[in-house]
Amino acid sequence: MEDVQRHSVHTLVFRSLKRSHDMFVSNQAMLPEVDEDLERVKKSIKARDSYGLVFDRVKKANATRQKQQLDASSSVETPSNETEEPQTAIQPYEPQKSLVPIAAHPSNTSNVTSNLQLIPKKAPTIPKPKWHAPWKLYRVISGHLGWVRCAAVEPGNEWFATGAADRVIKIWDLASGKLKLSLTGHVSTVRGLAVSPTHPYLFSCGEDRQVKCWDLEYNKVIRHYHGHLSAVYSLALHPTIDVLITAGRDSTARVWDMRTKANIHTLTGHTNTIASVVSQSSNPQIITGSHDSTVRLWDLAAGKSVCTLTNHKKSVRSVVLHPTLYMFASASPDNIKQWTCPEGKFVQNISGHSSIVNCMAVNPDGVLVSGGDNGTLFFWDWRTGYNFQRFQAPVQPGSMDSEAGIFSMTFDQSGTRLITTEADKTIKVYKQDDEASEETHPINWRPEIIKRRKF
């Protein structure tokens, strides 16, 4: 018994191709005969489908021209004392199968053809943006020993809290910028903070998978919310009910009863890290942005997703609610997109960032601010998407160039001060330039045609 000769995969594939070629090469040129009637019918159908309106217009124009020629020739041949025109003279020239009847007098034909013409759609123009005063840096606060990842302002607008990679939460006086208190308890980077407007509570979450509730009367942890399987990146408080929402690297958002620590809902559906979560009192009450490039709107009562926005092409790292309008914005390296609530209807793209957008904030005056991974701050007019200021945050002396990233930002309760937390371990506070006016800093506005991509 002879051994079967082994061949390489390349040889076997080549042989198979050769066999197939030999099998079908004999009838390669034997094409079926063309049916001329079918070809003619197919061409007529295609022509009628693509150029039917043009055909009708040409047919009517030819009929009108023939009628005018006939009227002119009949007027020459008819004696001047005859007032009546022969009625049967134009009968053979009337189109018998036209869809729209031709008017009896040539003067009316212009009205008929004008009704058939398509009315050009007027292109939308950019509305003039509202003037906003430019912003300037007026305070740099140092004190953390690691990247400062989050910030939250308390409802009374007297102090704000920051969390950093040094595992410490620090409380700062908003007016003076002085350190008031340091809270230790996390064993890894603090990634999210929220201050309750109705209780003396501060909530924090971090990469140690822990979600803590701090009692600010005693400055100690009174509750832990256990359930996340990985780092917790963002948290939000519901504005009207005692509910806490957390989200993170395990691709889930969890809804907690603030007092009983019960896990009410586990919102699943995202396929990658949830980087940002916000909550509002109306439906849908929870909005999440994820690294899977989607934004999801959740029904809090049912505990399920009611809408998934797939317009972004890259990861969504920030979602922000407008404080007065029923709208929100989501940020991704491709674009910042605005949406209406509650159905998530797309409004417009805001483009201009050339880096990853880590965070956003918006104040009641309609100033939208976005911070990039390269330390750039972009100030936008919310309504028009007009970029009225660009700012490169100065890096702390001694820091590396790569430590220019802005990780989070928030406005104070008045909307007149902007707090940013950055990779150079500092907290920067910005305010509007009081001396600026529309004359000294005019709007560089050119009314051009706007091309908004509806996707």
Short mmCIF file of C-alpha atoms in Angstrom, two decimals:
data_model
loop_
_atom_site.label_atom_id
_atom_site.label_comp_id
_atom_site.label_asym_id
_atom_site.label_seq_id
_atom_site.Cartn_x
_atom_site.Cartn_y
_atom_site.Cartn_z
CA MET A 1 0.00 0.00 0.00
CA GLU A 2 1.56 3.28 -1.18
CA ASP A 3 1.69 6.35 1.01
CA VAL A 4 -0.49 9.25 -0.11
CA GLN A 5 1.71 12.11 -1.21
CA ARG A 6 1.15 15.20 0.88
CA HIS A 7 0.96 18.57 -0.78
CA SER A 8 0.99 22.07 0.59
CA VAL A 9 -2.24 24.04 0.98
CA HIS A 10 -1.13 26.37 -1.82
CA THR A 11 -0.75 23.44 -4.23
CA LEU A 12 -4.12 21.97 -3.33
CA VAL A 13 -5.91 25.29 -3.74
CA PHE A 14 -4.20 25.90 -7.08
CA ARG A 15 -5.27 22.46 -8.33
CA SER A 16 -8.86 23.08 -7.27
CA LEU A 17 -8.88 26.37 -9.13
CA LYS A 18 -7.48 24.70 -12.23
CA ARG A 19 -10.18 22.00 -12.16
CA SER A 20 -12.90 24.62 -11.84
CA HIS A 21 -11.42 26.60 -14.70
CA ASP A 22 -11.21 23.52 -16.96
CA MET A 23 -14.81 22.63 -16.15
CA PHE A 24 -16.34 26.00 -17.02
CA VAL A 25 -13.98 27.32 -19.72
CA SER A 26 -15.77 25.41 -22.47
CA ASN A 27 -19.03 27.40 -22.20
CA GLN A 28 -17.44 30.69 -21.25
CA ALA A 29 -18.51 32.46 -24.45
CA MET A 30 -21.91 30.79 -24.76
CA LEU A 31 -24.12 33.66 -23.58
CA PRO A 32 -27.91 33.46 -23.93
CA GLU A 33 -29.51 35.32 -26.80
CA VAL A 34 -30.72 38.83 -26.13
CA ASP A 35 -34.47 39.26 -26.32
CA GLU A 36 -34.90 42.62 -28.07
CA ASP A 37 -38.49 43.08 -26.94
CA LEU A 38 -37.54 42.58 -23.29
CA GLU A 39 -34.59 44.97 -23.64
CA ARG A 40 -36.84 47.61 -25.20
CA VAL A 41 -39.44 47.23 -22.44
CA LYS A 42 -36.74 47.42 -19.77
CA LYS A 43 -35.28 50.60 -21.26
CA SER A 44 -38.69 52.22 -21.54
CA ILE A 45 -39.50 51.39 -17.92
CA LYS A 46 -36.16 52.82 -16.75
CA ALA A 47 -36.59 55.93 -18.87
CA ARG A 48 -40.15 56.52 -17.61
CA ASP A 49 -39.02 56.01 -14.02
CA SER A 50 -36.05 58.39 -14.24
CA TYR A 51 -37.16 60.96 -16.82
CA GLY A 52 -40.96 60.69 -16.85
CA LEU A 53 -41.51 64.31 -15.83
CA VAL A 54 -39.13 65.51 -18.54
CA PHE A 55 -40.89 63.38 -21.16
CA ASP A 56 -44.24 64.91 -20.28
CA ARG A 57 -42.85 68.43 -20.46
CA VAL A 58 -41.22 67.78 -23.83
CA LYS A 59 -44.42 66.27 -25.15
CA LYS A 60 -46.46 69.28 -23.99
CA ALA A 61 -43.89 71.73 -25.36
CA ASN A 62 -43.97 70.00 -28.77
CA ALA A 63 -47.76 70.00 -28.79
CA THR A 64 -47.84 73.70 -27.88
CA ARG A 65 -45.29 74.55 -30.60
CA GLN A 66 -47.28 72.63 -33.23
CA LYS A 67 -50.46 74.35 -32.17
CA GLN A 68 -48.83 77.80 -32.44
CA GLN A 69 -47.49 76.97 -35.89
CA LEU A 70 -50.93 75.76 -36.96
CA ASP A 71 -52.60 78.91 -35.60
CA ALA A 72 -50.08 81.09 -37.44
CA SER A 73 -50.56 79.24 -40.75
CA SER A 74 -54.37 79.26 -40.43
CA SER A 75 -54.40 82.99 -39.73
CA VAL A 76 -52.46 83.58 -42.96
CA GLU A 77 -54.74 81.35 -45.08
CA THR A 78 -58.05 82.54 -43.56
CA PRO A 79 -59.60 85.76 -45.07
CA SER A 80 -59.73 88.76 -42.80
CA ASN A 81 -63.57 88.91 -42.80
CA GLU A 82 -63.78 85.47 -41.21
CA THR A 83 -63.81 85.65 -37.46
CA GLU A 84 -64.22 82.02 -36.58
CA GLU A 85 -61.35 79.59 -36.63
CA PRO A 86 -61.88 76.08 -37.91
CA GLN A 87 -62.35 74.01 -34.77
CA THR A 88 -61.23 70.76 -36.35
CA ALA A 89 -57.89 72.07 -37.52
CA ILE A 90 -56.01 71.42 -34.27
CA GLN A 91 -57.64 68.12 -33.44
CA PRO A 92 -55.00 65.86 -35.02
CA TYR A 93 -52.20 67.59 -33.12
CA GLU A 94 -53.57 67.28 -29.58
CA PRO A 95 -51.75 64.64 -27.57
CA GLN A 96 -54.11 61.80 -26.88
CA LYS A 97 -52.31 60.19 -23.95
CA SER A 98 -50.94 63.11 -21.96
CA LEU A 99 -51.47 62.86 -18.20
CA VAL A 100 -52.00 66.61 -17.76
CA PRO A 101 -54.33 68.34 -20.28
CA ILE A 102 -52.86 71.24 -22.22
CA ALA A 103 -54.52 74.62 -21.80
CA ALA A 104 -56.59 75.88 -24.74
CA HIS A 105 -54.67 79.18 -25.08
CA PRO A 106 -50.92 79.54 -25.39
CA SER A 107 -50.92 82.32 -22.78
CA ASN A 108 -51.92 79.83 -20.07
CA THR A 109 -49.19 77.30 -20.82
CA SER A 110 -46.65 79.19 -18.71
CA ASN A 111 -48.87 78.79 -15.65
CA VAL A 112 -49.18 75.05 -16.21
CA THR A 113 -45.46 74.51 -16.60
CA SER A 114 -44.63 76.74 -13.63
CA ASN A 115 -46.85 74.63 -11.38
CA LEU A 116 -44.90 71.54 -12.34
CA GLN A 117 -41.50 73.00 -11.54
CA LEU A 118 -39.91 71.98 -8.27
CA ILE A 119 -39.65 74.76 -5.71
CA PRO A 120 -36.01 75.00 -4.58
CA LYS A 121 -35.58 74.46 -0.87
CA LYS A 122 -34.06 77.45 0.85
CA ALA A 123 -30.80 76.51 2.55
CA PRO A 124 -30.72 77.19 6.30
CA THR A 125 -28.41 79.96 7.44
CA ILE A 126 -26.51 80.30 10.68
CA PRO A 127 -28.39 82.45 13.21
CA LYS A 128 -26.30 85.17 14.81
CA PRO A 129 -24.77 83.87 18.05
CA LYS A 130 -25.31 85.59 21.35
CA TRP A 131 -22.38 87.61 22.61
CA HIS A 132 -20.55 86.13 25.60
CA ALA A 133 -17.75 87.73 27.55
CA PRO A 134 -14.38 85.99 27.23
CA TRP A 135 -13.16 83.89 30.14
CA LYS A 136 -9.82 84.21 31.89
CA LEU A 137 -7.85 82.20 34.43
CA TYR A 138 -7.72 83.86 37.81
CA ARG A 139 -6.78 81.13 40.29
CA VAL A 140 -4.66 77.97 40.35
CA ILE A 141 -5.05 75.72 43.41
CA SER A 142 -2.40 73.12 44.27
CA GLY A 143 -2.62 70.51 46.98
CA HIS A 144 -3.31 67.12 45.45
CA LEU A 145 -0.46 64.67 44.89
CA GLY A 146 -1.97 63.00 41.82
CA TRP A 147 -4.15 63.62 38.80
CA VAL A 148 -7.29 65.51 39.89
CA ARG A 149 -10.16 63.55 38.34
CA CYS A 150 -13.43 65.10 39.54
CA ALA A 151 -15.05 68.11 41.20
CA ALA A 152 -18.44 68.98 42.68
CA VAL A 153 -19.84 72.28 44.02
CA GLU A 154 -22.16 72.25 46.99
CA PRO A 155 -25.67 73.76 46.60
CA GLY A 156 -24.91 76.71 48.91
CA ASN A 157 -22.02 77.77 46.62
CA GLU A 158 -19.63 78.17 49.56
CA TRP A 159 -17.22 75.28 48.92
CA PHE A 160 -16.39 72.60 46.41
CA ALA A 161 -14.86 69.13 46.62
CA THR A 162 -12.26 67.46 44.44
CA GLY A 163 -11.10 63.86 44.13
CA ALA A 164 -7.75 62.73 42.80
CA ALA A 165 -5.42 59.83 42.15
CA ASP A 166 -3.85 60.36 45.58
CA ARG A 167 -7.03 58.70 46.98
CA VAL A 168 -7.95 61.86 48.94
CA ILE A 169 -11.09 63.99 48.71
CA LYS A 170 -10.34 67.63 49.49
CA ILE A 171 -12.83 70.35 50.39
CA TRP A 172 -11.91 73.87 49.23
CA ASP A 173 -13.36 77.27 50.05
CA LEU A 174 -14.80 78.63 46.80
CA ALA A 175 -14.19 82.30 47.59
CA SER A 176 -10.60 82.09 48.81
CA GLY A 177 -9.42 78.77 47.35
CA LYS A 178 -8.08 77.63 50.71
CA LEU A 179 -8.19 74.00 51.86
CA LYS A 180 -10.85 73.36 54.48
CA LEU A 181 -10.81 69.57 54.90
CA SER A 182 -9.32 66.31 53.61
CA LEU A 183 -11.30 63.07 53.59
CA THR A 184 -9.43 59.75 53.38
CA GLY A 185 -11.02 56.36 52.92
CA HIS A 186 -10.68 55.31 49.30
CA VAL A 187 -7.83 52.96 48.45
CA SER A 188 -7.60 53.93 44.79
CA THR A 189 -8.25 56.91 42.49
CA VAL A 190 -11.42 58.89 43.28
CA ARG A 191 -13.30 59.25 39.97
CA GLY A 192 -16.68 60.80 40.84
CA LEU A 193 -18.22 63.18 43.38
CA ALA A 194 -21.72 64.51 44.03
CA VAL A 195 -23.14 66.69 46.82
CA SER A 196 -26.75 66.12 47.83
CA PRO A 197 -28.94 69.25 47.64
CA THR A 198 -31.33 67.96 50.35
CA HIS A 199 -29.03 66.11 52.79
CA PRO A 200 -25.63 66.87 54.35
CA TYR A 201 -24.18 64.05 52.26
CA LEU A 202 -21.25 63.80 49.88
CA PHE A 203 -21.11 60.77 47.58
CA SER A 204 -17.90 59.48 46.05
CA CYS A 205 -16.84 56.60 43.81
CA GLY A 206 -13.49 55.34 42.66
CA GLU A 207 -11.39 52.75 40.93
CA ASP A 208 -11.48 50.61 44.08
CA ARG A 209 -15.08 49.61 43.12
CA GLN A 210 -16.39 51.43 46.17
CA VAL A 211 -19.25 53.90 46.36
CA LYS A 212 -19.28 55.83 49.64
CA CYS A 213 -21.68 58.19 51.35
CA TRP A 214 -19.99 60.74 53.61
CA ASP A 215 -21.87 62.52 56.40
CA LEU A 216 -20.51 66.06 56.31
CA GLU A 217 -21.69 66.79 59.83
CA TYR A 218 -19.31 64.14 61.19
CA ASN A 219 -16.90 63.98 58.19
CA LYS A 220 -16.98 60.22 58.02
CA VAL A 221 -18.38 57.43 55.85
CA ILE A 222 -21.82 56.24 56.94
CA ARG A 223 -22.81 54.01 53.98
CA HIS A 224 -21.22 51.79 51.36
CA TYR A 225 -22.98 50.68 48.19
CA HIS A 226 -21.63 47.28 47.14
CA GLY A 227 -22.32 45.69 43.76
CA HIS A 228 -20.02 46.99 41.04
CA LEU A 229 -17.60 44.43 39.67
CA SER A 230 -14.97 46.90 38.51
CA ALA A 231 -13.92 50.54 38.77
CA VAL A 232 -16.74 53.07 39.18
CA TYR A 233 -16.16 56.08 36.92
CA SER A 234 -19.21 58.31 37.33
CA LEU A 235 -22.15 58.96 39.63
CA ALA A 236 -25.20 61.19 39.67
CA LEU A 237 -27.98 62.10 42.09
CA HIS A 238 -31.58 62.24 40.99
CA PRO A 239 -32.78 65.85 41.47
CA THR A 240 -36.10 65.06 43.16
CA ILE A 241 -35.99 61.59 44.75
CA ASP A 242 -33.46 59.92 47.05
CA VAL A 243 -31.82 57.84 44.35
CA LEU A 244 -28.14 57.47 43.47
CA ILE A 245 -26.93 56.27 40.06
CA THR A 246 -23.41 54.93 39.54
CA ALA A 247 -21.70 53.59 36.44
CA GLY A 248 -18.30 52.32 35.48
CA ARG A 249 -16.02 49.83 33.83
CA ASP A 250 -18.31 46.82 34.25
CA SER A 251 -20.57 48.34 31.50
CA THR A 252 -23.52 48.66 33.86
CA ALA A 253 -25.28 51.54 35.59
CA ARG A 254 -26.72 50.78 39.00
CA VAL A 255 -29.56 52.59 40.71
CA TRP A 256 -29.37 52.67 44.52
CA ASP A 257 -31.79 53.66 47.22
CA MET A 258 -29.82 56.33 49.02
CA ARG A 259 -30.96 55.33 52.51
CA THR A 260 -31.43 51.57 52.46
CA LYS A 261 -28.43 50.92 50.13
CA ALA A 262 -30.66 48.60 48.07
CA ASN A 263 -29.70 48.05 44.42
CA ILE A 264 -33.03 48.98 42.79
CA HIS A 265 -32.01 48.49 39.15
CA THR A 266 -28.99 47.24 37.26
CA LEU A 267 -29.11 48.87 33.84
CA THR A 268 -27.42 46.57 31.34
CA GLY A 269 -27.03 47.05 27.61
CA HIS A 270 -23.76 48.87 27.05
CA THR A 271 -20.92 46.73 25.74
CA ASN A 272 -18.06 48.81 27.10
CA THR A 273 -17.14 51.15 29.93
CA ILE A 274 -19.76 53.74 30.90
CA ALA A 275 -17.80 56.96 31.28
CA SER A 276 -20.57 59.41 32.17
CA VAL A 277 -24.03 59.31 33.71
CA VAL A 278 -26.52 62.12 34.36
CA SER A 279 -30.03 62.15 35.78
CA GLN A 280 -33.05 64.41 35.38
CA SER A 281 -36.53 64.54 36.85
CA SER A 282 -38.44 64.01 33.59
CA ASN A 283 -38.55 60.97 31.31
CA PRO A 284 -36.12 59.52 30.39
CA GLN A 285 -34.55 60.16 33.73
CA ILE A 286 -31.08 58.64 33.22
CA ILE A 287 -28.67 59.24 30.33
CA THR A 288 -25.40 57.34 29.98
CA GLY A 289 -22.46 57.77 27.61
CA SER A 290 -20.17 54.83 26.97
CA HIS A 291 -16.92 53.83 25.29
CA ASP A 292 -19.00 51.64 22.98
CA SER A 293 -19.79 54.90 21.08
CA THR A 294 -23.44 54.97 22.12
CA VAL A 295 -25.62 57.13 24.36
CA ARG A 296 -28.53 55.39 26.08
CA LEU A 297 -31.65 56.92 27.58
CA TRP A 298 -33.18 54.89 30.40
CA ASP A 299 -36.62 54.79 31.95
CA LEU A 300 -35.99 54.86 35.68
CA ALA A 301 -39.37 53.40 36.63
CA ALA A 302 -39.09 50.41 34.29
CA GLY A 303 -35.35 50.00 34.68
CA LYS A 304 -34.71 49.50 30.98
CA SER A 305 -33.32 51.33 27.97
CA VAL A 306 -35.88 53.25 25.93
CA CYS A 307 -33.55 54.75 23.32
CA THR A 308 -30.02 54.13 22.02
CA LEU A 309 -28.26 56.90 20.12
CA THR A 310 -25.66 55.47 17.76
CA ASN A 311 -24.64 58.69 15.96
CA HIS A 312 -21.18 58.93 17.51
CA LYS A 313 -18.33 57.10 15.81
CA LYS A 314 -16.00 57.04 18.81
CA SER A 315 -16.25 56.62 22.57
CA VAL A 316 -18.52 59.03 24.45
CA ARG A 317 -16.71 60.29 27.53
CA SER A 318 -19.00 63.07 28.71
CA VAL A 319 -22.72 63.80 28.85
CA VAL A 320 -24.05 67.09 30.23
CA LEU A 321 -27.59 68.39 30.81
CA HIS A 322 -28.54 71.98 30.04
CA PRO A 323 -29.64 73.65 33.31
CA THR A 324 -32.66 75.48 31.82
CA LEU A 325 -33.44 73.95 28.40
CA TYR A 326 -34.84 70.46 27.95
CA MET A 327 -31.70 69.36 26.11
CA PHE A 328 -28.39 67.59 26.65
CA ALA A 329 -25.05 67.24 24.88
CA SER A 330 -22.66 64.32 24.43
CA ALA A 331 -18.94 64.58 23.66
CA SER A 332 -16.77 62.29 21.58
CA PRO A 333 -13.48 62.78 19.68
CA ASP A 334 -15.45 63.11 16.43
CA ASN A 335 -18.03 65.73 17.47
CA ILE A 336 -20.02 67.24 20.29
CA LYS A 337 -23.66 66.51 19.58
CA GLN A 338 -26.75 68.21 20.99
CA TRP A 339 -30.03 66.38 21.58
CA THR A 340 -33.51 67.19 22.77
CA CYS A 341 -35.22 65.35 25.60
CA PRO A 342 -36.98 63.06 26.15
CA GLU A 343 -36.82 61.20 22.84
CA GLY A 344 -33.16 62.01 22.07
CA LYS A 345 -33.80 63.89 18.82
CA PHE A 346 -30.59 65.10 17.16
CA VAL A 347 -30.17 68.89 16.98
CA GLN A 348 -26.70 69.74 15.68
CA ASN A 349 -23.02 68.89 15.59
CA ILE A 350 -20.42 71.11 17.23
CA SER A 351 -16.99 70.35 15.81
CA GLY A 352 -13.56 71.89 16.29
CA HIS A 353 -11.76 69.82 18.90
CA SER A 354 -8.71 67.99 17.58
CA SER A 355 -8.30 65.77 20.62
CA ILE A 356 -10.24 63.50 22.94
CA VAL A 357 -12.96 65.46 24.76
CA ASN A 358 -12.92 64.36 28.39
CA CYS A 359 -15.47 66.67 29.94
CA MET A 360 -18.09 69.37 29.37
CA ALA A 361 -20.03 71.91 31.39
CA VAL A 362 -22.81 74.36 30.55
CA ASN A 363 -24.20 77.31 32.51
CA PRO A 364 -27.67 78.94 32.41
CA ASP A 365 -26.32 81.74 30.18
CA GLY A 366 -25.82 79.26 27.33
CA VAL A 367 -22.02 78.93 27.55
CA LEU A 368 -20.91 75.39 26.75
CA VAL A 369 -17.32 74.54 27.69
CA SER A 370 -15.45 71.44 26.60
CA GLY A 371 -12.05 70.26 27.80
CA GLY A 372 -9.63 68.16 25.80
CA ASP A 373 -6.97 65.61 26.61
CA ASN A 374 -4.32 68.05 25.37
CA GLY A 375 -5.29 70.84 27.76
CA THR A 376 -7.46 72.84 25.37
CA LEU A 377 -10.60 74.63 26.54
CA PHE A 378 -13.24 75.48 23.94
CA PHE A 379 -16.05 77.91 24.77
CA TRP A 380 -19.19 77.59 22.62
CA ASP A 381 -22.50 79.36 22.26
CA TRP A 382 -25.04 76.63 23.04
CA ARG A 383 -27.74 77.72 20.59
CA THR A 384 -25.61 78.19 17.48
CA GLY A 385 -22.51 76.10 18.24
CA TYR A 386 -20.30 79.15 17.61
CA ASN A 387 -16.82 78.84 19.13
CA PHE A 388 -16.20 82.27 20.66
CA GLN A 389 -13.01 81.43 22.59
CA ARG A 390 -10.22 78.87 22.66
CA PHE A 391 -7.89 78.55 25.59
CA GLN A 392 -4.78 76.47 26.24
CA ALA A 393 -4.55 75.82 29.96
CA PRO A 394 -1.07 76.70 31.26
CA VAL A 395 0.73 73.69 32.67
CA GLN A 396 2.06 73.83 36.21
CA PRO A 397 5.82 74.54 36.17
CA GLY A 398 7.79 71.31 36.40
CA SER A 399 5.06 69.20 34.79
CA MET A 400 5.52 67.21 31.61
CA ASP A 401 3.84 68.25 28.38
CA SER A 402 1.69 65.12 28.53
CA GLU A 403 0.20 66.35 31.83
CA ALA A 404 -1.88 69.05 30.17
CA GLY A 405 -5.12 67.05 30.09
CA ILE A 406 -8.36 68.34 31.56
CA PHE A 407 -10.27 65.55 33.30
CA SER A 408 -13.41 67.26 34.61
CA MET A 409 -15.06 70.65 34.88
CA THR A 410 -18.07 72.20 36.54
CA PHE A 411 -19.64 75.62 36.93
CA ASP A 412 -20.47 76.96 40.35
CA GLN A 413 -24.13 77.50 41.26
CA SER A 414 -24.13 81.03 39.85
CA GLY A 415 -22.62 79.96 36.51
CA THR A 416 -20.00 82.72 36.69
CA ARG A 417 -17.02 80.62 37.75
CA LEU A 418 -15.65 77.54 36.01
CA ILE A 419 -13.65 74.94 37.95
CA THR A 420 -11.43 72.52 36.02
CA THR A 421 -9.40 69.59 37.36
CA GLU A 422 -6.30 68.64 35.45
CA ALA A 423 -3.46 66.18 34.97
CA ASP A 424 -0.83 68.59 36.33
CA LYS A 425 -2.34 67.96 39.83
CA THR A 426 -3.91 71.42 39.99
CA ILE A 427 -7.39 72.89 40.11
CA LYS A 428 -7.92 75.95 37.93
CA VAL A 429 -10.72 78.49 38.37
CA TYR A 430 -11.88 80.71 35.49
CA LYS A 431 -14.22 83.68 35.45
CA GLN A 432 -15.58 86.07 32.85
CA ASP A 433 -13.67 89.21 31.95
CA ASP A 434 -15.73 92.03 33.49
CA GLU A 435 -13.99 94.71 31.41
CA ALA A 436 -14.79 93.08 28.06
CA SER A 437 -17.61 94.32 25.87
CA GLU A 438 -19.00 93.60 22.44
CA GLU A 439 -16.88 96.43 21.05
CA THR A 440 -13.60 95.20 22.51
CA HIS A 441 -14.28 91.52 21.72
CA PRO A 442 -16.62 91.47 18.70
CA ILE A 443 -18.22 88.32 17.38
CA ASN A 444 -16.36 87.04 14.35
CA TRP A 445 -19.59 86.02 12.68
CA ARG A 446 -20.03 85.43 8.96
CA PRO A 447 -23.54 84.47 7.80
CA GLU A 448 -22.61 81.51 5.65
CA ILE A 449 -24.63 78.54 4.56
CA ILE A 450 -24.53 75.92 7.27
CA LYS A 451 -24.19 72.27 6.39
CA ARG A 452 -25.29 70.23 9.33
CA ARG A 453 -24.68 66.53 9.01
CA LYS A 454 -27.83 64.76 10.07
CA PHE A 455 -26.38 61.55 11.42
#
